[in-house]
Short mmCIF file of C-alpha atoms in Angstrom, two decimals:
data_model
loop_
_atom_site.label_atom_id
_atom_site.label_comp_id
_atom_site.label_asym_id
_atom_site.label_seq_id
_atom_site.Cartn_x
_atom_site.Cartn_y
_atom_site.Cartn_z
CA MET D 13 0.00 0.00 0.00
CA ASN D 14 1.35 3.41 -1.00
CA ILE D 15 -0.63 6.42 0.22
CA LEU D 16 -0.42 10.11 -0.64
CA MET D 17 -1.64 12.32 2.21
CA PHE D 18 -2.44 16.00 2.17
CA GLY D 19 -2.96 17.95 5.37
CA SER D 20 -2.22 20.96 7.50
CA ARG D 21 -1.17 19.19 10.69
CA ASN D 22 -4.75 18.37 11.60
CA PHE D 23 -5.49 16.80 14.95
CA GLY D 24 -4.69 13.14 14.54
CA ILE D 25 -2.43 13.30 11.49
CA GLU D 26 0.60 12.17 13.49
CA ASP D 27 -1.45 9.28 14.83
CA VAL D 28 -2.38 8.29 11.30
CA GLU D 29 1.29 8.38 10.28
CA GLU D 30 2.17 6.11 13.21
CA CYS D 31 -0.61 3.71 12.23
CA PHE D 32 0.62 3.54 8.65
CA MET D 33 4.23 2.96 9.72
CA LYS D 34 3.16 0.18 12.09
CA LYS D 35 1.17 -1.49 9.31
CA GLY D 36 4.11 -1.25 6.91
CA TYR D 37 2.33 1.10 4.50
CA LYS D 38 4.37 3.53 2.46
CA TYR D 39 3.12 7.08 2.53
CA THR D 40 4.05 10.60 1.50
CA TYR D 41 2.73 13.51 3.54
CA ILE D 42 2.34 16.98 2.01
CA ASP D 43 1.58 19.83 4.40
CA ASP D 44 -0.49 22.36 2.46
CA THR D 45 -3.52 24.30 3.71
CA SER D 46 -4.80 25.15 0.22
CA TYR D 47 -6.26 21.68 -0.25
CA ARG D 48 -9.14 22.81 1.98
CA ASP D 49 -10.30 25.40 -0.57
CA ARG D 50 -13.19 24.93 -2.95
CA VAL D 51 -12.47 24.33 -6.62
CA ASN D 52 -10.55 26.96 -8.55
CA ARG D 53 -8.24 26.63 -11.54
CA GLN D 54 -5.02 27.65 -9.84
CA ILE D 55 -5.33 25.22 -6.94
CA ASP D 56 -6.78 22.51 -9.17
CA ALA D 57 -3.71 22.66 -11.41
CA LYS D 58 -1.37 22.63 -8.43
CA PHE D 59 -2.83 19.44 -7.00
CA ALA D 60 -3.14 17.85 -10.42
CA ASP D 61 0.62 18.12 -10.74
CA SER D 62 1.24 16.66 -7.26
CA ILE D 63 -1.19 13.78 -7.63
CA GLU D 64 -0.71 12.79 -11.26
CA LYS D 65 3.07 12.96 -11.35
CA GLY D 66 3.51 11.88 -7.76
CA ILE D 67 6.39 12.87 -5.58
CA GLU D 68 9.73 11.78 -7.03
CA GLY D 69 8.00 9.44 -9.42
CA GLU D 70 5.97 7.52 -6.83
CA LYS D 71 2.76 5.75 -7.82
CA TYR D 72 0.01 5.80 -5.24
CA ASP D 73 -2.82 3.40 -4.41
CA CYS D 74 -4.97 6.14 -2.89
CA VAL D 75 -5.02 9.71 -1.63
CA PHE D 76 -6.03 10.44 1.97
CA THR D 77 -7.08 13.60 3.86
CA PHE D 78 -8.78 14.42 7.10
CA ASN D 79 -12.00 16.21 6.14
CA TYR D 80 -13.12 16.48 2.53
CA SER D 81 -11.44 18.40 -0.31
CA PRO D 82 -13.34 19.05 -3.57
CA VAL D 83 -10.07 19.99 -5.29
CA ILE D 84 -8.39 16.72 -4.43
CA SER D 85 -11.51 14.76 -5.33
CA ASN D 86 -11.63 16.26 -8.83
CA ASN D 87 -7.99 15.45 -9.41
CA CYS D 88 -8.37 11.89 -8.16
CA LYS D 89 -11.32 11.47 -10.50
CA LYS D 90 -9.20 12.55 -13.48
CA ILE D 91 -6.65 9.80 -12.95
CA ASN D 92 -9.03 7.21 -11.46
CA ILE D 93 -7.39 6.84 -8.07
CA PRO D 94 -9.43 6.28 -4.86
CA TYR D 95 -9.79 9.33 -2.65
CA ILE D 96 -10.35 8.56 1.04
CA SER D 97 -11.43 11.36 3.35
CA PHE D 98 -12.10 10.89 7.07
CA VAL D 99 -14.36 13.69 8.31
CA TYR D 100 -14.01 14.75 11.94
CA ASP D 101 -15.46 18.29 11.71
CA ASN D 102 -19.05 19.45 11.60
CA PRO D 103 -19.98 21.86 10.15
CA GLN D 104 -18.15 20.63 7.07
CA ILE D 105 -19.46 22.80 4.26
CA GLN D 106 -17.29 21.07 1.65
CA LEU D 107 -19.57 18.02 1.88
CA TYR D 108 -22.24 20.02 0.06
CA SER D 109 -20.03 20.46 -2.98
CA TYR D 110 -21.28 18.79 -6.17
CA THR D 111 -17.97 16.91 -6.22
CA VAL D 112 -19.10 14.52 -3.46
CA ILE D 113 -20.68 12.32 -6.14
CA ASN D 114 -17.33 11.73 -7.86
CA SER D 115 -16.92 8.00 -8.24
CA CYS D 116 -13.40 8.09 -6.80
CA ASN D 117 -14.70 9.24 -3.40
CA TYR D 118 -14.84 7.22 -0.20
CA ILE D 119 -15.98 9.77 2.37
CA PHE D 120 -16.13 8.48 5.95
CA ILE D 121 -18.27 10.71 8.19
CA PHE D 122 -18.27 10.54 12.00
CA ASP D 123 -21.69 12.18 12.42
CA LYS D 124 -24.32 9.57 11.58
CA ALA D 125 -27.07 12.18 11.17
CA GLN D 126 -25.06 14.00 8.49
CA TYR D 127 -24.12 10.70 6.86
CA MET D 128 -27.80 9.67 6.71
CA GLU D 129 -28.79 13.06 5.28
CA LEU D 130 -26.39 12.60 2.37
CA LYS D 131 -27.05 8.89 1.94
CA ASN D 132 -30.81 9.39 1.87
CA GLY D 133 -30.23 12.11 -0.71
CA GLY D 134 -28.83 9.50 -3.08
CA ILE D 135 -25.12 10.08 -2.39
CA ASN D 136 -23.46 6.66 -2.55
CA THR D 137 -19.89 7.81 -1.90
CA VAL D 138 -20.41 8.40 1.84
CA PHE D 139 -19.95 5.96 4.72
CA TYR D 140 -20.32 6.14 8.49
CA ALA D 141 -17.20 5.75 10.66
CA PRO D 142 -16.77 6.93 14.25
CA LEU D 143 -13.53 8.63 15.16
CA ALA D 144 -10.49 6.82 16.55
CA VAL D 145 -7.71 7.03 19.16
CA ASN D 146 -4.02 6.15 19.08
CA ILE D 147 -3.96 3.83 22.08
CA ASP D 148 -0.25 3.13 21.65
CA ARG D 149 0.55 6.83 22.09
CA MET D 150 -1.69 6.98 25.14
CA ASN D 151 0.12 4.01 26.67
CA ARG D 152 3.54 5.52 26.03
CA MET D 153 2.56 8.86 27.55
CA LEU D 154 0.57 7.70 30.51
CA GLY D 155 2.53 4.61 31.54
CA THR D 156 1.35 3.02 34.75
CA ASN D 157 0.17 6.08 36.67
CA GLY D 158 -0.61 8.71 34.03
CA SER D 159 0.61 11.51 36.28
CA CYS D 160 2.74 14.40 35.05
CA ASN D 161 2.39 17.54 37.18
CA ASP D 162 -0.21 19.65 38.96
CA ARG D 163 -1.05 21.62 35.80
CA TYR D 164 -3.07 18.65 34.63
CA LYS D 165 -4.86 17.67 37.85
CA SER D 166 -8.44 18.71 38.49
CA ASP D 167 -11.71 17.51 39.91
CA VAL D 168 -13.72 18.72 36.90
CA SER D 169 -12.18 19.93 33.65
CA PHE D 170 -13.26 21.08 30.23
CA VAL D 171 -10.92 21.29 27.24
CA GLY D 172 -12.18 23.27 24.26
CA SER D 173 -12.86 26.61 22.66
CA MET D 174 -15.28 29.00 24.30
CA TYR D 175 -15.92 30.49 20.82
CA ASN D 176 -15.45 34.00 22.19
CA GLU D 177 -12.29 34.65 20.24
CA LYS D 178 -12.02 36.97 17.22
CA HIS D 179 -13.71 34.48 14.91
CA ASN D 180 -17.12 34.80 16.62
CA LEU D 181 -19.21 35.48 13.53
CA PHE D 182 -22.43 36.11 15.43
CA GLN D 183 -21.10 39.47 16.61
CA ARG D 184 -21.00 40.59 13.00
CA LEU D 185 -24.82 40.58 12.97
CA GLU D 186 -24.98 43.48 15.44
CA GLY D 187 -26.66 45.71 12.85
CA VAL D 188 -29.87 43.66 12.61
CA SER D 189 -33.14 45.02 13.99
CA GLU D 190 -34.20 44.62 17.60
CA TYR D 191 -36.91 42.22 16.43
CA THR D 192 -34.36 40.03 14.68
CA LYS D 193 -32.03 40.14 17.68
CA GLY D 194 -34.87 39.00 19.93
CA TYR D 195 -35.87 36.28 17.52
CA LEU D 196 -32.32 34.93 17.18
CA ASP D 197 -31.81 34.98 20.93
CA ALA D 198 -35.11 33.14 21.43
CA ILE D 199 -34.30 30.33 19.02
CA ILE D 200 -30.79 29.98 20.45
CA GLN D 201 -32.25 29.64 23.94
CA ALA D 202 -34.79 27.12 22.67
CA GLN D 203 -32.04 25.07 21.00
CA ARG D 204 -30.07 25.08 24.25
CA GLN D 205 -32.88 23.15 25.90
CA VAL D 206 -32.98 20.41 23.25
CA TYR D 207 -30.33 17.73 22.70
CA GLY D 208 -30.49 15.34 19.77
CA LEU D 209 -32.28 17.63 17.30
CA PHE D 210 -30.71 20.61 15.54
CA PHE D 211 -33.47 22.93 14.30
CA LEU D 212 -31.88 26.37 14.00
CA GLU D 213 -31.50 26.14 10.23
CA ASP D 214 -35.22 25.46 9.75
CA LEU D 215 -36.17 28.58 11.70
CA LEU D 216 -34.25 31.10 9.57
CA LYS D 217 -36.88 32.25 7.11
CA ASP D 218 -38.46 35.32 5.51
CA ARG D 219 -37.87 38.69 7.22
CA ILE D 220 -35.33 37.27 9.70
CA LEU D 221 -33.15 35.86 6.96
CA ASP D 222 -33.57 39.00 4.85
CA ASP D 223 -32.41 41.17 7.77
CA MET D 224 -29.37 38.97 8.37
CA LEU D 225 -28.44 39.05 4.69
CA LYS D 226 -28.83 42.82 4.60
CA ASN D 227 -26.53 43.44 7.56
CA TYR D 228 -23.90 40.75 7.08
CA PRO D 229 -24.37 39.03 3.71
CA VAL D 230 -22.97 35.57 3.06
CA GLU D 231 -22.68 33.87 -0.29
CA VAL D 232 -23.08 30.20 -1.07
CA ASN D 233 -20.51 28.50 -3.28
CA THR D 234 -21.51 28.06 -6.91
CA ASP D 235 -20.21 24.49 -6.93
CA GLY D 236 -22.52 23.15 -4.23
CA ILE D 237 -25.96 22.91 -2.66
CA GLU D 238 -25.45 24.49 0.76
CA SER D 239 -27.90 27.27 1.61
CA VAL D 240 -27.43 30.60 3.34
CA GLU D 241 -29.62 29.19 6.13
CA TYR D 242 -27.05 26.41 6.60
CA ILE D 243 -24.19 28.89 6.82
CA TYR D 244 -25.91 31.19 9.31
CA ALA D 245 -27.21 28.34 11.50
CA ASN D 246 -23.99 26.33 11.65
CA TYR D 247 -21.26 28.97 11.54
CA PHE D 248 -23.00 31.89 13.29
CA LEU D 249 -25.76 30.68 15.60
CA ALA D 250 -24.35 27.29 16.68
CA ARG D 251 -21.09 28.89 17.73
CA GLU D 252 -22.87 31.66 19.62
CA LEU D 253 -24.89 28.97 21.36
CA ALA D 254 -21.64 27.20 22.29
CA THR D 255 -20.26 30.45 23.70
CA GLU D 256 -23.29 30.94 25.93
CA GLU D 257 -23.67 27.30 26.92
CA ARG D 258 -20.03 26.66 27.75
CA TYR D 259 -19.68 29.88 29.71
CA ASP D 260 -22.89 29.16 31.62
CA ILE D 261 -21.76 25.63 32.47
CA MET D 262 -18.33 26.74 33.67
CA LYS D 263 -19.84 29.59 35.69
CA LYS D 264 -22.27 27.24 37.42
CA LEU D 265 -19.51 24.72 38.09
CA GLY D 266 -17.43 27.49 39.66
CA THR D 267 -20.33 28.65 41.81
CA GLU D 268 -21.41 25.14 42.85
CA PHE D 269 -18.04 23.46 43.37
CA GLY D 270 -15.29 26.10 43.13
CA LYS D 271 -14.80 26.48 46.89
CA ASP D 272 -14.30 22.78 47.56
CA TYR D 273 -13.03 21.37 44.28
CA LEU D 274 -10.58 22.29 41.55
CA ILE D 275 -12.41 23.27 38.35
CA ASN D 276 -10.10 23.72 35.37
CA LEU D 277 -10.71 25.21 31.94
CA TYR D 278 -8.23 24.68 29.08
CA THR D 279 -9.11 27.03 26.24
CA PRO D 280 -7.40 29.21 23.59
CA ASN D 281 -8.60 32.40 25.29
CA GLY D 282 -6.39 32.38 28.38
CA SER D 283 -7.63 35.80 29.54
CA LEU D 284 -11.22 34.70 30.20
CA LYS D 285 -12.07 34.93 33.92
CA ILE D 286 -14.81 32.90 35.62
CA ASP D 287 -15.25 32.89 39.40
CA GLY D 288 -14.32 29.54 40.92
CA VAL D 289 -12.67 28.30 37.71
CA MET D 290 -8.96 28.12 36.94
CA ASN D 291 -8.38 29.11 33.31
CA LYS D 292 -5.22 27.24 32.30
CA GLY D 293 -5.19 28.68 28.77
CA PRO D 294 -4.42 26.71 25.61
CA ILE D 295 -3.07 23.19 25.74
CA ASP D 296 -1.25 21.06 23.19
CA TYR D 297 -3.32 18.26 21.66
CA TYR D 298 -0.52 15.69 21.44
CA ASN D 299 1.85 16.50 24.28
CA GLU D 300 -0.47 17.63 27.08
CA MET D 301 -4.13 16.86 26.52
CA PRO D 302 -3.98 13.12 27.43
CA TYR D 303 -2.52 14.08 30.82
CA VAL D 304 -5.48 16.38 31.48
CA PHE D 305 -7.98 13.68 30.58
CA ASN D 306 -6.22 11.04 32.67
CA ASN D 307 -5.72 13.29 35.71
CA SER D 308 -9.18 14.87 35.82
CA ARG D 309 -11.68 13.10 38.01
CA ILE D 310 -14.46 14.26 35.67
CA ASN D 311 -13.94 15.31 32.04
CA LEU D 312 -16.74 17.28 30.43
CA ASN D 313 -17.72 17.06 26.79
CA ILE D 314 -19.93 19.94 25.65
CA THR D 315 -20.66 19.28 21.99
CA LEU D 316 -20.96 22.01 19.38
CA ARG D 317 -24.60 21.66 18.33
CA SER D 318 -23.82 21.57 14.60
CA ILE D 319 -22.55 18.04 15.38
CA LYS D 320 -26.01 16.59 15.18
CA SER D 321 -25.49 13.06 16.49
CA GLY D 322 -21.76 12.26 16.25
CA ILE D 323 -19.27 11.47 19.01
CA PRO D 324 -16.72 14.34 19.06
CA LEU D 325 -13.00 13.63 18.96
CA ARG D 326 -12.69 15.12 22.46
CA ALA D 327 -14.99 12.43 23.87
CA MET D 328 -13.11 9.58 22.19
CA ASP D 329 -9.77 10.96 23.40
CA ILE D 330 -11.05 11.27 26.98
CA CYS D 331 -12.02 7.61 27.05
CA GLY D 332 -8.81 6.57 25.26
CA ALA D 333 -6.74 8.33 27.93
CA GLY D 334 -8.58 6.42 30.65
CA GLY D 335 -10.56 9.46 31.75
CA PHE D 336 -14.09 9.55 33.10
CA LEU D 337 -16.38 11.10 30.48
CA LEU D 338 -19.46 13.16 31.36
CA SER D 339 -21.06 14.31 28.12
CA ASN D 340 -24.22 15.86 26.81
CA TYR D 341 -26.53 13.46 24.97
CA GLN D 342 -25.42 12.49 21.47
CA ALA D 343 -27.32 9.68 19.74
CA ASP D 344 -24.23 7.97 18.30
CA PHE D 345 -22.93 7.16 21.79
CA TYR D 346 -25.59 4.46 22.03
CA ASP D 347 -24.11 2.60 19.06
CA TYR D 348 -20.81 1.94 20.82
CA PHE D 349 -21.06 2.75 24.53
CA THR D 350 -23.41 1.89 27.38
CA PRO D 351 -24.29 5.02 29.36
CA GLY D 352 -23.83 4.42 33.07
CA GLU D 353 -21.34 1.63 32.36
CA ASP D 354 -18.71 3.10 29.98
CA ILE D 355 -19.60 6.79 30.01
CA VAL D 356 -22.16 9.07 31.65
CA LEU D 357 -24.52 11.37 29.74
CA TYR D 358 -26.42 14.38 31.02
CA GLU D 359 -29.75 15.75 29.76
CA SER D 360 -29.55 19.32 31.07
CA ILE D 361 -27.19 21.62 32.94
CA ASP D 362 -28.96 20.82 36.21
CA ASP D 363 -28.54 17.11 35.46
CA MET D 364 -24.86 17.70 34.70
CA LEU D 365 -24.35 19.45 38.05
CA SER D 366 -26.16 16.67 39.88
CA LYS D 367 -24.00 14.01 38.21
CA CYS D 368 -20.80 15.93 38.95
CA LYS D 369 -21.80 16.03 42.62
CA TYR D 370 -22.53 12.31 42.64
CA TYR D 371 -19.40 11.09 40.87
CA LEU D 372 -17.09 13.39 42.83
CA THR D 373 -18.14 11.46 45.92
CA HIS D 374 -18.28 7.95 44.41
CA ASP D 375 -14.69 7.26 43.42
CA SER D 376 -14.86 3.50 42.85
CA GLU D 377 -17.91 3.77 40.60
CA ARG D 378 -16.36 6.62 38.63
CA GLU D 379 -13.08 4.74 38.21
CA ARG D 380 -14.89 1.60 37.06
CA ILE D 381 -16.76 3.54 34.38
CA ALA D 382 -13.55 5.21 33.17
CA LYS D 383 -11.86 1.80 32.94
CA ASN D 384 -14.77 0.40 30.93
CA GLY D 385 -14.73 3.40 28.60
CA ARG D 386 -11.10 2.89 27.83
CA ALA D 387 -11.67 -0.81 27.17
CA ARG D 388 -14.34 0.13 24.59
CA ILE D 389 -11.84 2.29 22.76
CA GLU D 390 -9.15 -0.38 22.83
CA GLU D 391 -11.44 -3.08 21.48
CA ALA D 392 -13.14 -1.13 18.69
CA HIS D 393 -11.90 2.43 18.15
CA THR D 394 -8.15 2.51 17.58
CA TYR D 395 -6.63 3.91 14.39
CA ASP D 396 -5.37 0.40 13.56
CA ILE D 397 -8.90 -0.97 13.68
CA ARG D 398 -10.50 1.98 11.91
CA PHE D 399 -8.10 2.01 8.95
CA GLU D 400 -8.39 -1.74 8.57
CA GLU D 401 -12.15 -1.20 8.23
CA ILE D 402 -11.68 1.74 5.85
CA PHE D 403 -9.16 0.02 3.56
CA ASN D 404 -11.24 -3.15 3.54
CA MET D 405 -14.22 -1.12 2.38
CA VAL D 406 -12.25 0.71 -0.29
CA PHE D 407 -10.10 -2.07 -1.75
CA ASN D 408 -11.83 -5.37 -0.96
CA THR D 409 -15.57 -5.14 -0.68
CA HIS D 410 -17.01 -2.08 -2.38
CA ARG D 411 -17.46 -1.40 -6.08
CA LYS D 412 -15.37 -4.33 -7.35
#
């Protein structure tokens, strides 16, 4: 097997490289952010040269990327080489490009709801695959005790963006009318109360949408089927919801437990202050994050709502590091984990607080659940297992 990979040092790319080396696969990795762009002649020609001629005369069995690239798909189609993309982001607007129907494509999507949307729409180049963990790296890092230093120890921790950095697109809608502001706030608050169903896109119609377009216009790509409603709901409203929800959760954790327990936040915005919460700032995915997950008594997963049913990478990594996972409800968990046995799910913020209180005082039960969660990863969700499934689908069983 000889694989050509394009990337931009995505989360997990080093784990994929280790998996390929262990399996004895040859691969060439090209670090280039432009592969993420939609189709244009300049980029198309650039990748055509890389793929068709190869690097130093190499011939490849397939091309691989994390997330989907229309440019790479079109070039793989030209020379009839399989293109494998493993999607770990949602929203992933590139999946609404017309190029997804290219016969070269094998697009593996971690969010079953998005996979079913495309599959039911007649797209036969998509497949469902949950995300994976490099267990070998976890074992090397964590050893027998998993401890490193006090920076990584906490009673309750959350690792993730608060979406209050400069890229908060919702703030760019500040010119809309008071009516529209009230409407958008109301539907965001309604969505906060509902897990398992993402409805914001359906509620952006008529005068509300017209007002948004007037004050901060967005344009859909001409090579796809995404709508302006999709863009506003997933890139503007869902992220604003995450800002409010994550801040609210951390604030309530600080108020409820901050005097007696250590509540840590690891986030890109290190200047954010929340009473009762220690903001530890940004943390490195490879070199530090597993220590946080392993040394936190409770690890929170607060899913970005544009991930409709999928298990986020954060949640898989928590379990893979032997951490106890307390997550909001996501339907895909039920396909691979048993809530209450391998992980714990909450249905509301009040439920989350109640379960934090319980598991902070029931150590043996919490430790048993964390151990079971890790065993689930080891038996079914390593990169070795996942790529064996992917390559079997691509080269042995599908479209012979």
